[in-house]
mmCIF file of C-alpha atoms in Angstrom:
data_model
loop_
_atom_site.group_PDB
_atom_site.id
_atom_site.type_symbol
_atom_site.label_atom_id
_atom_site.label_comp_id
_atom_site.label_asym_id
_atom_site.label_seq_id
_atom_site.Cartn_x
_atom_site.Cartn_y
_atom_site.Cartn_z
ATOM 1 C CA MET A 1162 79.205 1.759 -24.082
ATOM 2 C CA ALA A 1163 82.093 4.218 -24.374
ATOM 3 C CA GLY A 1164 82.687 6.720 -27.145
ATOM 4 C CA ALA A 1165 81.001 9.426 -29.179
ATOM 5 C CA ARG A 1166 77.239 9.782 -29.407
ATOM 6 C CA PHE A 1167 75.381 9.778 -32.719
ATOM 7 C CA ARG A 1168 71.720 10.791 -32.567
ATOM 8 C CA GLY A 1169 71.537 9.794 -28.934
ATOM 9 C CA MET A 1170 73.270 6.418 -29.321
ATOM 10 C CA ALA A 1171 76.708 5.787 -27.849
ATOM 11 C CA GLN A 1172 79.153 4.606 -30.486
ATOM 12 C CA PRO A 1173 81.828 2.306 -29.004
ATOM 13 C CA ASP A 1174 85.415 3.194 -29.827
ATOM 14 C CA ALA A 1175 87.043 0.372 -27.840
ATOM 15 C CA LEU A 1176 86.282 -3.067 -26.480
ATOM 16 C CA VAL A 1177 84.620 -2.889 -23.062
ATOM 17 C CA PRO A 1178 84.909 -6.202 -21.190
ATOM 18 C CA GLY A 1179 81.793 -7.643 -19.613
ATOM 19 C CA VAL A 1180 80.845 -10.776 -17.688
ATOM 20 C CA MET A 1181 78.554 -13.536 -18.993
ATOM 21 C CA ARG A 1182 77.399 -16.409 -16.806
ATOM 22 C CA LEU A 1183 78.014 -19.905 -18.160
ATOM 23 C CA GLY A 1184 76.016 -22.546 -16.347
ATOM 24 C CA GLU A 1185 75.585 -22.378 -12.588
ATOM 25 C CA GLY A 1186 79.136 -21.799 -11.427
ATOM 26 C CA HIS A 1187 81.253 -20.372 -14.257
ATOM 27 C CA VAL A 1188 81.576 -17.004 -15.976
ATOM 28 C CA ALA A 1189 83.226 -15.716 -19.143
ATOM 29 C CA THR A 1190 84.914 -12.311 -18.953
ATOM 30 C CA GLY A 1191 85.764 -10.345 -22.068
ATOM 31 C CA PRO A 1192 86.343 -9.557 -24.831
ATOM 32 C CA PHE A 1193 90.006 -8.593 -24.642
ATOM 33 C CA GLU A 1194 92.121 -7.723 -27.646
ATOM 34 C CA VAL A 1195 94.813 -10.239 -28.589
ATOM 35 C CA GLY A 1196 97.734 -9.290 -30.804
ATOM 36 C CA GLU A 1197 99.404 -11.151 -33.620
ATOM 37 C CA ALA A 1198 102.346 -12.328 -31.483
ATOM 38 C CA HIS A 1199 100.158 -14.116 -28.967
ATOM 39 C CA LEU A 1200 98.020 -15.624 -31.737
ATOM 40 C CA ALA A 1201 101.153 -17.041 -33.359
ATOM 41 C CA GLU A 1202 101.934 -18.847 -30.101
ATOM 42 C CA LEU A 1203 98.533 -20.565 -30.406
ATOM 43 C CA ASN A 1204 99.062 -21.374 -34.105
ATOM 44 C CA ILE A 1205 96.130 -19.145 -35.062
ATOM 45 C CA SER A 1206 96.669 -17.434 -38.406
ATOM 46 C CA ALA A 1207 95.159 -14.021 -37.702
ATOM 47 C CA THR A 1208 96.592 -10.560 -37.091
ATOM 48 C CA LYS A 1209 94.020 -9.607 -34.458
ATOM 49 C CA ALA A 1210 91.402 -11.419 -32.406
ATOM 50 C CA GLU A 1211 89.242 -11.244 -29.315
ATOM 51 C CA ALA A 1212 89.710 -13.417 -26.230
ATOM 52 C CA TYR A 1213 87.493 -14.397 -23.321
ATOM 53 C CA SER A 1214 88.654 -15.732 -19.957
ATOM 54 C CA VAL A 1215 86.486 -18.481 -18.428
ATOM 55 C CA ALA A 1216 86.681 -19.439 -14.760
ATOM 56 C CA ARG A 1217 84.586 -20.337 -11.726
ATOM 57 C CA ALA A 1218 82.544 -17.420 -10.417
ATOM 58 C CA ASP A 1219 83.633 -18.091 -6.822
ATOM 59 C CA GLY A 1220 87.335 -18.146 -7.698
ATOM 60 C CA LEU A 1221 87.817 -21.756 -6.591
ATOM 61 C CA ARG A 1222 89.125 -24.636 -8.696
ATOM 62 C CA ASP A 1223 86.868 -27.305 -10.129
ATOM 63 C CA VAL A 1224 87.063 -30.817 -8.725
ATOM 64 C CA ARG A 1225 88.266 -33.086 -11.532
ATOM 65 C CA GLY A 1226 88.040 -36.803 -12.114
ATOM 66 C CA ALA A 1227 90.583 -39.497 -12.793
ATOM 67 C CA ALA A 1228 93.352 -39.328 -15.354
ATOM 68 C CA PRO A 1229 92.307 -40.265 -18.902
ATOM 69 C CA THR A 1230 92.837 -43.868 -19.979
ATOM 70 C CA SER A 1231 93.307 -42.895 -23.634
ATOM 71 C CA TYR A 1232 94.160 -39.734 -25.534
ATOM 72 C CA GLY A 1233 92.441 -40.263 -28.874
ATOM 73 C CA ASP A 1234 89.452 -37.925 -28.536
ATOM 74 C CA ARG A 1235 88.553 -35.569 -31.365
ATOM 75 C CA ASP A 1236 88.781 -32.359 -29.331
ATOM 76 C CA GLY A 1237 92.105 -33.178 -27.654
ATOM 77 C CA ILE A 1238 90.597 -32.726 -24.185
ATOM 78 C CA ALA A 1239 92.282 -35.819 -22.757
ATOM 79 C CA ARG A 1240 95.628 -34.608 -24.100
ATOM 80 C CA ALA A 1241 95.092 -31.193 -22.526
ATOM 81 C CA PHE A 1242 94.148 -32.686 -19.134
ATOM 82 C CA PRO A 1243 96.565 -35.628 -18.793
ATOM 83 C CA HIS A 1244 96.469 -35.783 -14.988
ATOM 84 C CA ALA A 1245 92.752 -35.344 -14.211
ATOM 85 C CA LEU A 1246 89.798 -34.944 -16.560
ATOM 86 C CA PRO A 1247 87.175 -32.203 -16.158
ATOM 87 C CA GLN A 1248 83.755 -33.444 -15.170
ATOM 88 C CA GLY A 1249 80.244 -32.110 -14.817
ATOM 89 C CA GLU A 1250 79.753 -28.479 -15.728
ATOM 90 C CA GLU A 1251 83.459 -27.825 -16.306
ATOM 91 C CA LEU A 1252 83.590 -30.585 -18.935
ATOM 92 C CA ARG A 1253 80.499 -29.235 -20.703
ATOM 93 C CA ILE A 1254 81.999 -25.736 -20.761
ATOM 94 C CA VAL A 1255 85.344 -26.969 -22.101
ATOM 95 C CA GLN A 1256 83.486 -28.866 -24.845
ATOM 96 C CA TRP A 1257 81.470 -25.753 -25.655
ATOM 97 C CA MET A 1258 84.625 -23.617 -25.790
ATOM 98 C CA VAL A 1259 86.256 -26.041 -28.222
ATOM 99 C CA ALA A 1260 83.096 -25.985 -30.358
ATOM 100 C CA ALA A 1261 83.133 -22.165 -30.287
ATOM 101 C CA ALA A 1262 86.810 -22.188 -31.288
ATOM 102 C CA ARG A 1263 86.069 -24.531 -34.183
ATOM 103 C CA LYS A 1264 83.211 -22.280 -35.288
ATOM 104 C CA SER A 1265 85.279 -19.083 -35.117
ATOM 105 C CA ALA A 1266 88.633 -20.451 -36.349
ATOM 106 C CA GLY A 1267 90.066 -19.735 -32.911
ATOM 107 C CA GLY A 1268 91.607 -21.665 -30.056
ATOM 108 C CA VAL A 1269 91.318 -22.506 -26.377
ATOM 109 C CA LEU A 1270 94.163 -22.148 -23.895
ATOM 110 C CA VAL A 1271 93.506 -24.702 -21.158
ATOM 111 C CA ASP A 1272 94.716 -23.798 -17.646
ATOM 112 C CA GLY A 1273 96.829 -21.088 -19.221
ATOM 113 C CA ARG A 1274 99.217 -23.645 -20.716
ATOM 114 C CA GLN A 1275 97.836 -26.165 -23.185
ATOM 115 C CA PRO A 1276 96.451 -24.822 -26.491
ATOM 116 C CA LEU A 1277 93.601 -26.550 -28.282
ATOM 117 C CA VAL A 1278 93.164 -25.298 -31.854
ATOM 118 C CA PRO A 1279 90.441 -27.367 -33.537
ATOM 119 C CA ASP A 1280 90.309 -27.508 -37.319
ATOM 120 C CA PRO A 1281 87.206 -25.637 -38.593
ATOM 121 C CA ALA A 1282 87.135 -28.034 -41.565
ATOM 122 C CA ALA A 1283 86.399 -30.909 -39.174
ATOM 123 C CA SER A 1284 82.851 -29.578 -38.780
ATOM 124 C CA VAL A 1285 80.890 -31.378 -41.492
ATOM 125 C CA ASN A 1286 77.375 -32.266 -40.343
ATOM 126 C CA VAL A 1287 74.464 -29.829 -40.555
ATOM 127 C CA ALA A 1288 70.794 -29.942 -39.549
ATOM 128 C CA LEU A 1289 67.949 -27.928 -41.055
ATOM 129 C CA TYR A 1290 64.904 -27.171 -38.882
ATOM 130 C CA ALA A 1291 61.908 -26.185 -40.961
ATOM 131 C CA ALA A 1292 58.131 -25.890 -40.752
ATOM 132 C CA HIS A 1293 57.583 -27.908 -43.937
ATOM 133 C CA VAL A 1294 58.168 -31.607 -44.438
ATOM 134 C CA LEU A 1295 59.257 -33.129 -47.728
ATOM 135 C CA LEU A 1296 58.601 -36.716 -48.708
ATOM 136 C CA PRO A 1297 61.472 -39.046 -49.665
ATOM 137 C CA GLY A 1298 60.648 -38.615 -53.330
ATOM 138 C CA ASP A 1299 61.225 -34.873 -52.995
ATOM 139 C CA VAL A 1300 64.613 -35.084 -51.281
ATOM 140 C CA LEU A 1301 66.060 -38.120 -53.061
ATOM 141 C CA PRO A 1302 66.616 -36.351 -56.421
ATOM 142 C CA MET A 1303 68.552 -33.639 -54.601
ATOM 143 C CA LEU A 1304 70.824 -36.222 -52.999
ATOM 144 C CA ARG A 1305 71.168 -38.124 -56.281
ATOM 145 C CA SER A 1306 72.400 -34.951 -57.964
ATOM 146 C CA LEU A 1307 75.479 -35.402 -55.739
ATOM 147 C CA ILE A 1308 75.622 -39.208 -55.504
ATOM 148 C CA ALA A 1309 73.789 -40.946 -58.330
ATOM 149 C CA THR A 1310 73.360 -44.245 -56.455
ATOM 150 C CA ALA A 1311 71.608 -42.711 -53.416
ATOM 151 C CA ASP A 1312 68.422 -44.439 -52.281
ATOM 152 C CA VAL A 1313 65.916 -44.738 -49.437
ATOM 153 C CA SER A 1314 67.378 -46.935 -46.688
ATOM 154 C CA ALA A 1315 64.545 -46.668 -44.125
ATOM 155 C CA GLU A 1316 60.996 -45.283 -44.151
ATOM 156 C CA GLN A 1317 58.022 -45.290 -41.807
ATOM 157 C CA VAL A 1318 54.992 -43.246 -40.793
ATOM 158 C CA THR A 1319 54.810 -42.089 -37.192
ATOM 159 C CA PRO A 1320 51.611 -42.211 -35.097
ATOM 160 C CA ASP A 1321 50.950 -38.504 -35.775
ATOM 161 C CA GLY A 1322 51.106 -39.153 -39.513
ATOM 162 C CA SER A 1323 54.364 -37.373 -40.198
ATOM 163 C CA PRO A 1324 56.991 -39.197 -42.266
ATOM 164 C CA ARG A 1325 60.256 -40.482 -40.863
ATOM 165 C CA TYR A 1326 62.888 -41.709 -43.296
ATOM 166 C CA THR A 1327 66.574 -42.076 -44.047
ATOM 167 C CA LEU A 1328 68.322 -41.558 -47.366
ATOM 168 C CA ALA A 1329 71.883 -42.671 -48.011
ATOM 169 C CA GLY A 1330 74.313 -42.260 -50.862
ATOM 170 C CA SER A 1331 77.553 -44.243 -50.748
ATOM 171 C CA THR A 1332 80.759 -43.636 -52.659
ATOM 172 C CA ALA A 1333 83.661 -45.945 -53.373
ATOM 173 C CA TYR A 1334 86.291 -44.005 -51.399
ATOM 174 C CA ASP A 1335 84.723 -41.068 -49.561
ATOM 175 C CA GLY A 1336 82.118 -42.818 -47.446
ATOM 176 C CA ALA A 1337 78.418 -41.926 -47.526
ATOM 177 C CA LEU A 1338 76.125 -38.940 -47.193
ATOM 178 C CA VAL A 1339 73.123 -39.667 -44.964
ATOM 179 C CA VAL A 1340 69.885 -37.673 -44.652
ATOM 180 C CA ASP A 1341 67.623 -38.379 -41.656
ATOM 181 C CA VAL A 1342 64.228 -36.661 -41.637
ATOM 182 C CA GLU A 1343 61.746 -36.693 -38.760
ATOM 183 C CA ARG A 1344 59.469 -34.552 -36.621
ATOM 184 C CA VAL A 1345 61.110 -33.633 -33.308
ATOM 185 C CA ASP A 1346 59.811 -32.328 -29.996
ATOM 186 C CA ARG A 1347 63.056 -30.546 -29.115
ATOM 187 C CA VAL A 1348 65.200 -28.168 -31.131
ATOM 188 C CA PRO A 1349 68.735 -26.865 -30.484
ATOM 189 C CA ARG A 1350 69.081 -24.249 -27.760
ATOM 190 C CA ALA A 1351 70.386 -21.687 -30.271
ATOM 191 C CA LEU A 1352 66.942 -21.515 -31.916
ATOM 192 C CA GLY A 1353 65.372 -20.311 -28.668
ATOM 193 C CA ALA A 1354 66.467 -16.738 -29.384
ATOM 194 C CA LEU A 1355 64.588 -16.694 -32.711
ATOM 195 C CA ASP A 1356 60.938 -16.221 -33.565
ATOM 196 C CA TRP A 1357 59.380 -19.693 -33.635
ATOM 197 C CA ARG A 1358 57.996 -18.955 -37.078
ATOM 198 C CA SER A 1359 61.558 -18.896 -38.435
ATOM 199 C CA TYR A 1360 61.927 -22.652 -38.012
ATOM 200 C CA GLY A 1361 59.736 -25.673 -37.384
ATOM 201 C CA PRO A 1362 59.485 -29.135 -35.872
ATOM 202 C CA PHE A 1363 60.860 -31.035 -38.851
ATOM 203 C CA ALA A 1364 64.552 -31.867 -38.657
ATOM 204 C CA TYR A 1365 66.612 -32.679 -41.731
ATOM 205 C CA ARG A 1366 69.910 -34.031 -40.376
ATOM 206 C CA LEU A 1367 72.649 -34.214 -43.002
ATOM 207 C CA SER A 1368 75.709 -36.201 -41.983
ATOM 208 C CA TRP A 1369 78.822 -37.822 -43.366
ATOM 209 C CA ALA A 1370 79.660 -41.452 -42.615
ATOM 210 C CA PRO A 1371 83.353 -41.949 -43.500
ATOM 211 C CA ALA A 1372 84.828 -45.232 -44.660
ATOM 212 C CA ASP A 1373 86.532 -45.599 -41.260
ATOM 213 C CA PRO A 1374 84.221 -44.116 -38.569
ATOM 214 C CA TYR A 1375 86.978 -44.452 -35.965
ATOM 215 C CA GLU A 1376 88.823 -41.543 -37.574
ATOM 216 C CA LEU A 1377 86.001 -39.196 -36.561
ATOM 217 C CA GLU A 1378 87.242 -39.528 -32.974
ATOM 218 C CA LEU A 1379 90.860 -38.651 -33.744
ATOM 219 C CA GLU A 1380 92.278 -35.190 -33.140
ATOM 220 C CA GLN A 1381 94.684 -35.703 -36.067
ATOM 221 C CA ALA A 1382 93.045 -37.793 -38.782
ATOM 222 C CA SER A 1383 94.874 -39.443 -41.670
ATOM 223 C CA GLY A 1384 95.500 -37.672 -44.956
ATOM 224 C CA LEU A 1385 93.019 -39.867 -46.827
ATOM 225 C CA HIS A 1386 90.323 -39.088 -44.254
ATOM 226 C CA VAL A 1387 90.966 -35.349 -44.561
ATOM 227 C CA ILE A 1388 90.765 -35.471 -48.365
ATOM 228 C CA ALA A 1389 87.502 -37.421 -48.288
ATOM 229 C CA ARG A 1390 86.128 -35.110 -45.595
ATOM 230 C CA ALA A 1391 86.827 -32.023 -47.697
ATOM 231 C CA ARG A 1392 84.976 -33.440 -50.692
ATOM 232 C CA MET A 1393 81.969 -34.643 -48.706
ATOM 233 C CA ARG A 1394 81.879 -31.464 -46.604
ATOM 234 C CA ALA A 1395 81.455 -29.437 -49.771
ATOM 235 C CA SER A 1396 78.780 -31.784 -51.139
ATOM 236 C CA LEU A 1397 76.855 -31.787 -47.868
ATOM 237 C CA ALA A 1398 76.981 -27.990 -47.752
ATOM 238 C CA ARG A 1399 75.513 -27.741 -51.268
ATOM 239 C CA LEU A 1400 72.715 -30.113 -50.287
ATOM 240 C CA ALA A 1401 71.938 -28.105 -47.131
ATOM 241 C CA VAL A 1402 71.771 -24.821 -49.051
ATOM 242 C CA ALA A 1403 69.539 -26.395 -51.701
ATOM 243 C CA LEU A 1404 67.151 -27.720 -49.050
ATOM 244 C CA GLN A 1405 66.961 -24.389 -47.263
ATOM 245 C CA SER A 1406 66.356 -22.487 -50.497
ATOM 246 C CA ARG A 1407 63.386 -24.766 -51.167
ATOM 247 C CA ILE A 1408 61.617 -24.930 -47.789
ATOM 248 C CA GLY A 1409 63.227 -22.214 -45.653
ATOM 249 C CA GLY A 1410 64.091 -22.918 -42.050
ATOM 250 C CA ILE A 1411 67.255 -22.463 -39.995
ATOM 251 C CA LEU A 1412 70.538 -24.340 -40.386
ATOM 252 C CA VAL A 1413 72.457 -25.465 -37.292
ATOM 253 C CA ASP A 1414 75.943 -26.977 -37.405
ATOM 254 C CA GLU A 1415 77.137 -29.921 -35.333
ATOM 255 C CA GLY A 1416 78.470 -27.575 -32.658
ATOM 256 C CA GLY A 1417 74.959 -26.235 -32.054
ATOM 257 C CA PHE A 1418 75.566 -22.860 -33.714
ATOM 258 C CA ILE A 1419 73.240 -21.242 -36.236
ATOM 259 C CA THR A 1420 74.868 -21.348 -39.663
ATOM 260 C CA ALA A 1421 74.224 -18.915 -42.503
ATOM 261 C CA SER A 1422 73.958 -20.170 -46.063
ATOM 262 C CA GLU A 1423 76.916 -17.915 -46.954
ATOM 263 C CA GLU A 1424 79.097 -19.890 -44.561
ATOM 264 C CA LEU A 1425 78.066 -23.129 -46.252
ATOM 265 C CA ASP A 1426 78.720 -21.607 -49.663
ATOM 266 C CA ALA A 1427 82.281 -20.916 -48.507
ATOM 267 C CA ARG A 1428 82.756 -24.636 -47.822
ATOM 268 C CA SER A 1429 82.425 -25.247 -51.535
ATOM 269 C CA ASP A 1430 84.787 -22.410 -52.462
ATOM 270 C CA PRO A 1431 88.442 -23.549 -52.427
ATOM 271 C CA THR A 1432 89.598 -19.920 -52.402
ATOM 272 C CA ALA A 1433 87.726 -19.173 -49.167
ATOM 273 C CA GLY A 1434 89.852 -21.464 -47.044
ATOM 274 C CA GLY A 1435 86.937 -22.455 -44.850
ATOM 275 C CA ALA A 1436 87.817 -19.985 -42.082
ATOM 276 C CA PRO A 1437 84.591 -18.325 -40.867
ATOM 277 C CA GLY A 1438 86.221 -15.736 -38.611
ATOM 278 C CA SER A 1439 89.164 -14.709 -36.524
ATOM 279 C CA ARG A 1440 87.886 -14.740 -32.951
ATOM 280 C CA ALA A 1441 89.830 -16.761 -30.440
ATOM 281 C CA TRP A 1442 88.280 -18.263 -27.340
ATOM 282 C CA VAL A 1443 91.096 -18.420 -24.793
#
């Protein structure tokens, strides 16, 4: 901490870079301030952001695999590594960095050359982890308030007596909203930092099944897919907020990050633009 002291506590007046270990062999160093000119080069619409540099802790280069056989992945990783794909821990860290960039409306600069700027609006699916379980008859009316034809598509009782079921609501053009509910023995890593009483073992996974599932794997989806995604993203967000307001729990997005209800509310607000922040992971 650097700066003035207020009642014994140092008040920072500037960013002080630090080092955070990622996995067994990599570290992230930062944050560093990034100006508007450099952000424009990455196609990030912000006037100021923070950047982190990620590399091996020993200073060596990672051993990479073979060249990609196709370049149609959602995150653009194959496009960014056309000669040799990351593997092992490096691949997991690159995937995490892209997920962090999508969460923060930022970008990743691969090997100092190739920018990856994922669309935050491509993050649709959400899971709610709660201590209380609702029966299909409790959740179905909530889904039907969005899609009137929604119904129970699968239902069973597990050996421990807890319900496991799937609800689905299909539309003519936008695909379907799917709700999977079950008791789980593992929760996302992000919940480990919270008091266990804040969440529970019951997972409510809310997902979108588009008319053409193949488009989910494309870095640049078609215009029709993007339009449908925007509508269903807003509907799914409203359903997630309604569920949480009824039974509590913690929301986690598909990137594994804890998601506040305010962020989901913004998905339904066309004036918000869907940009949750302005931090860039570089």
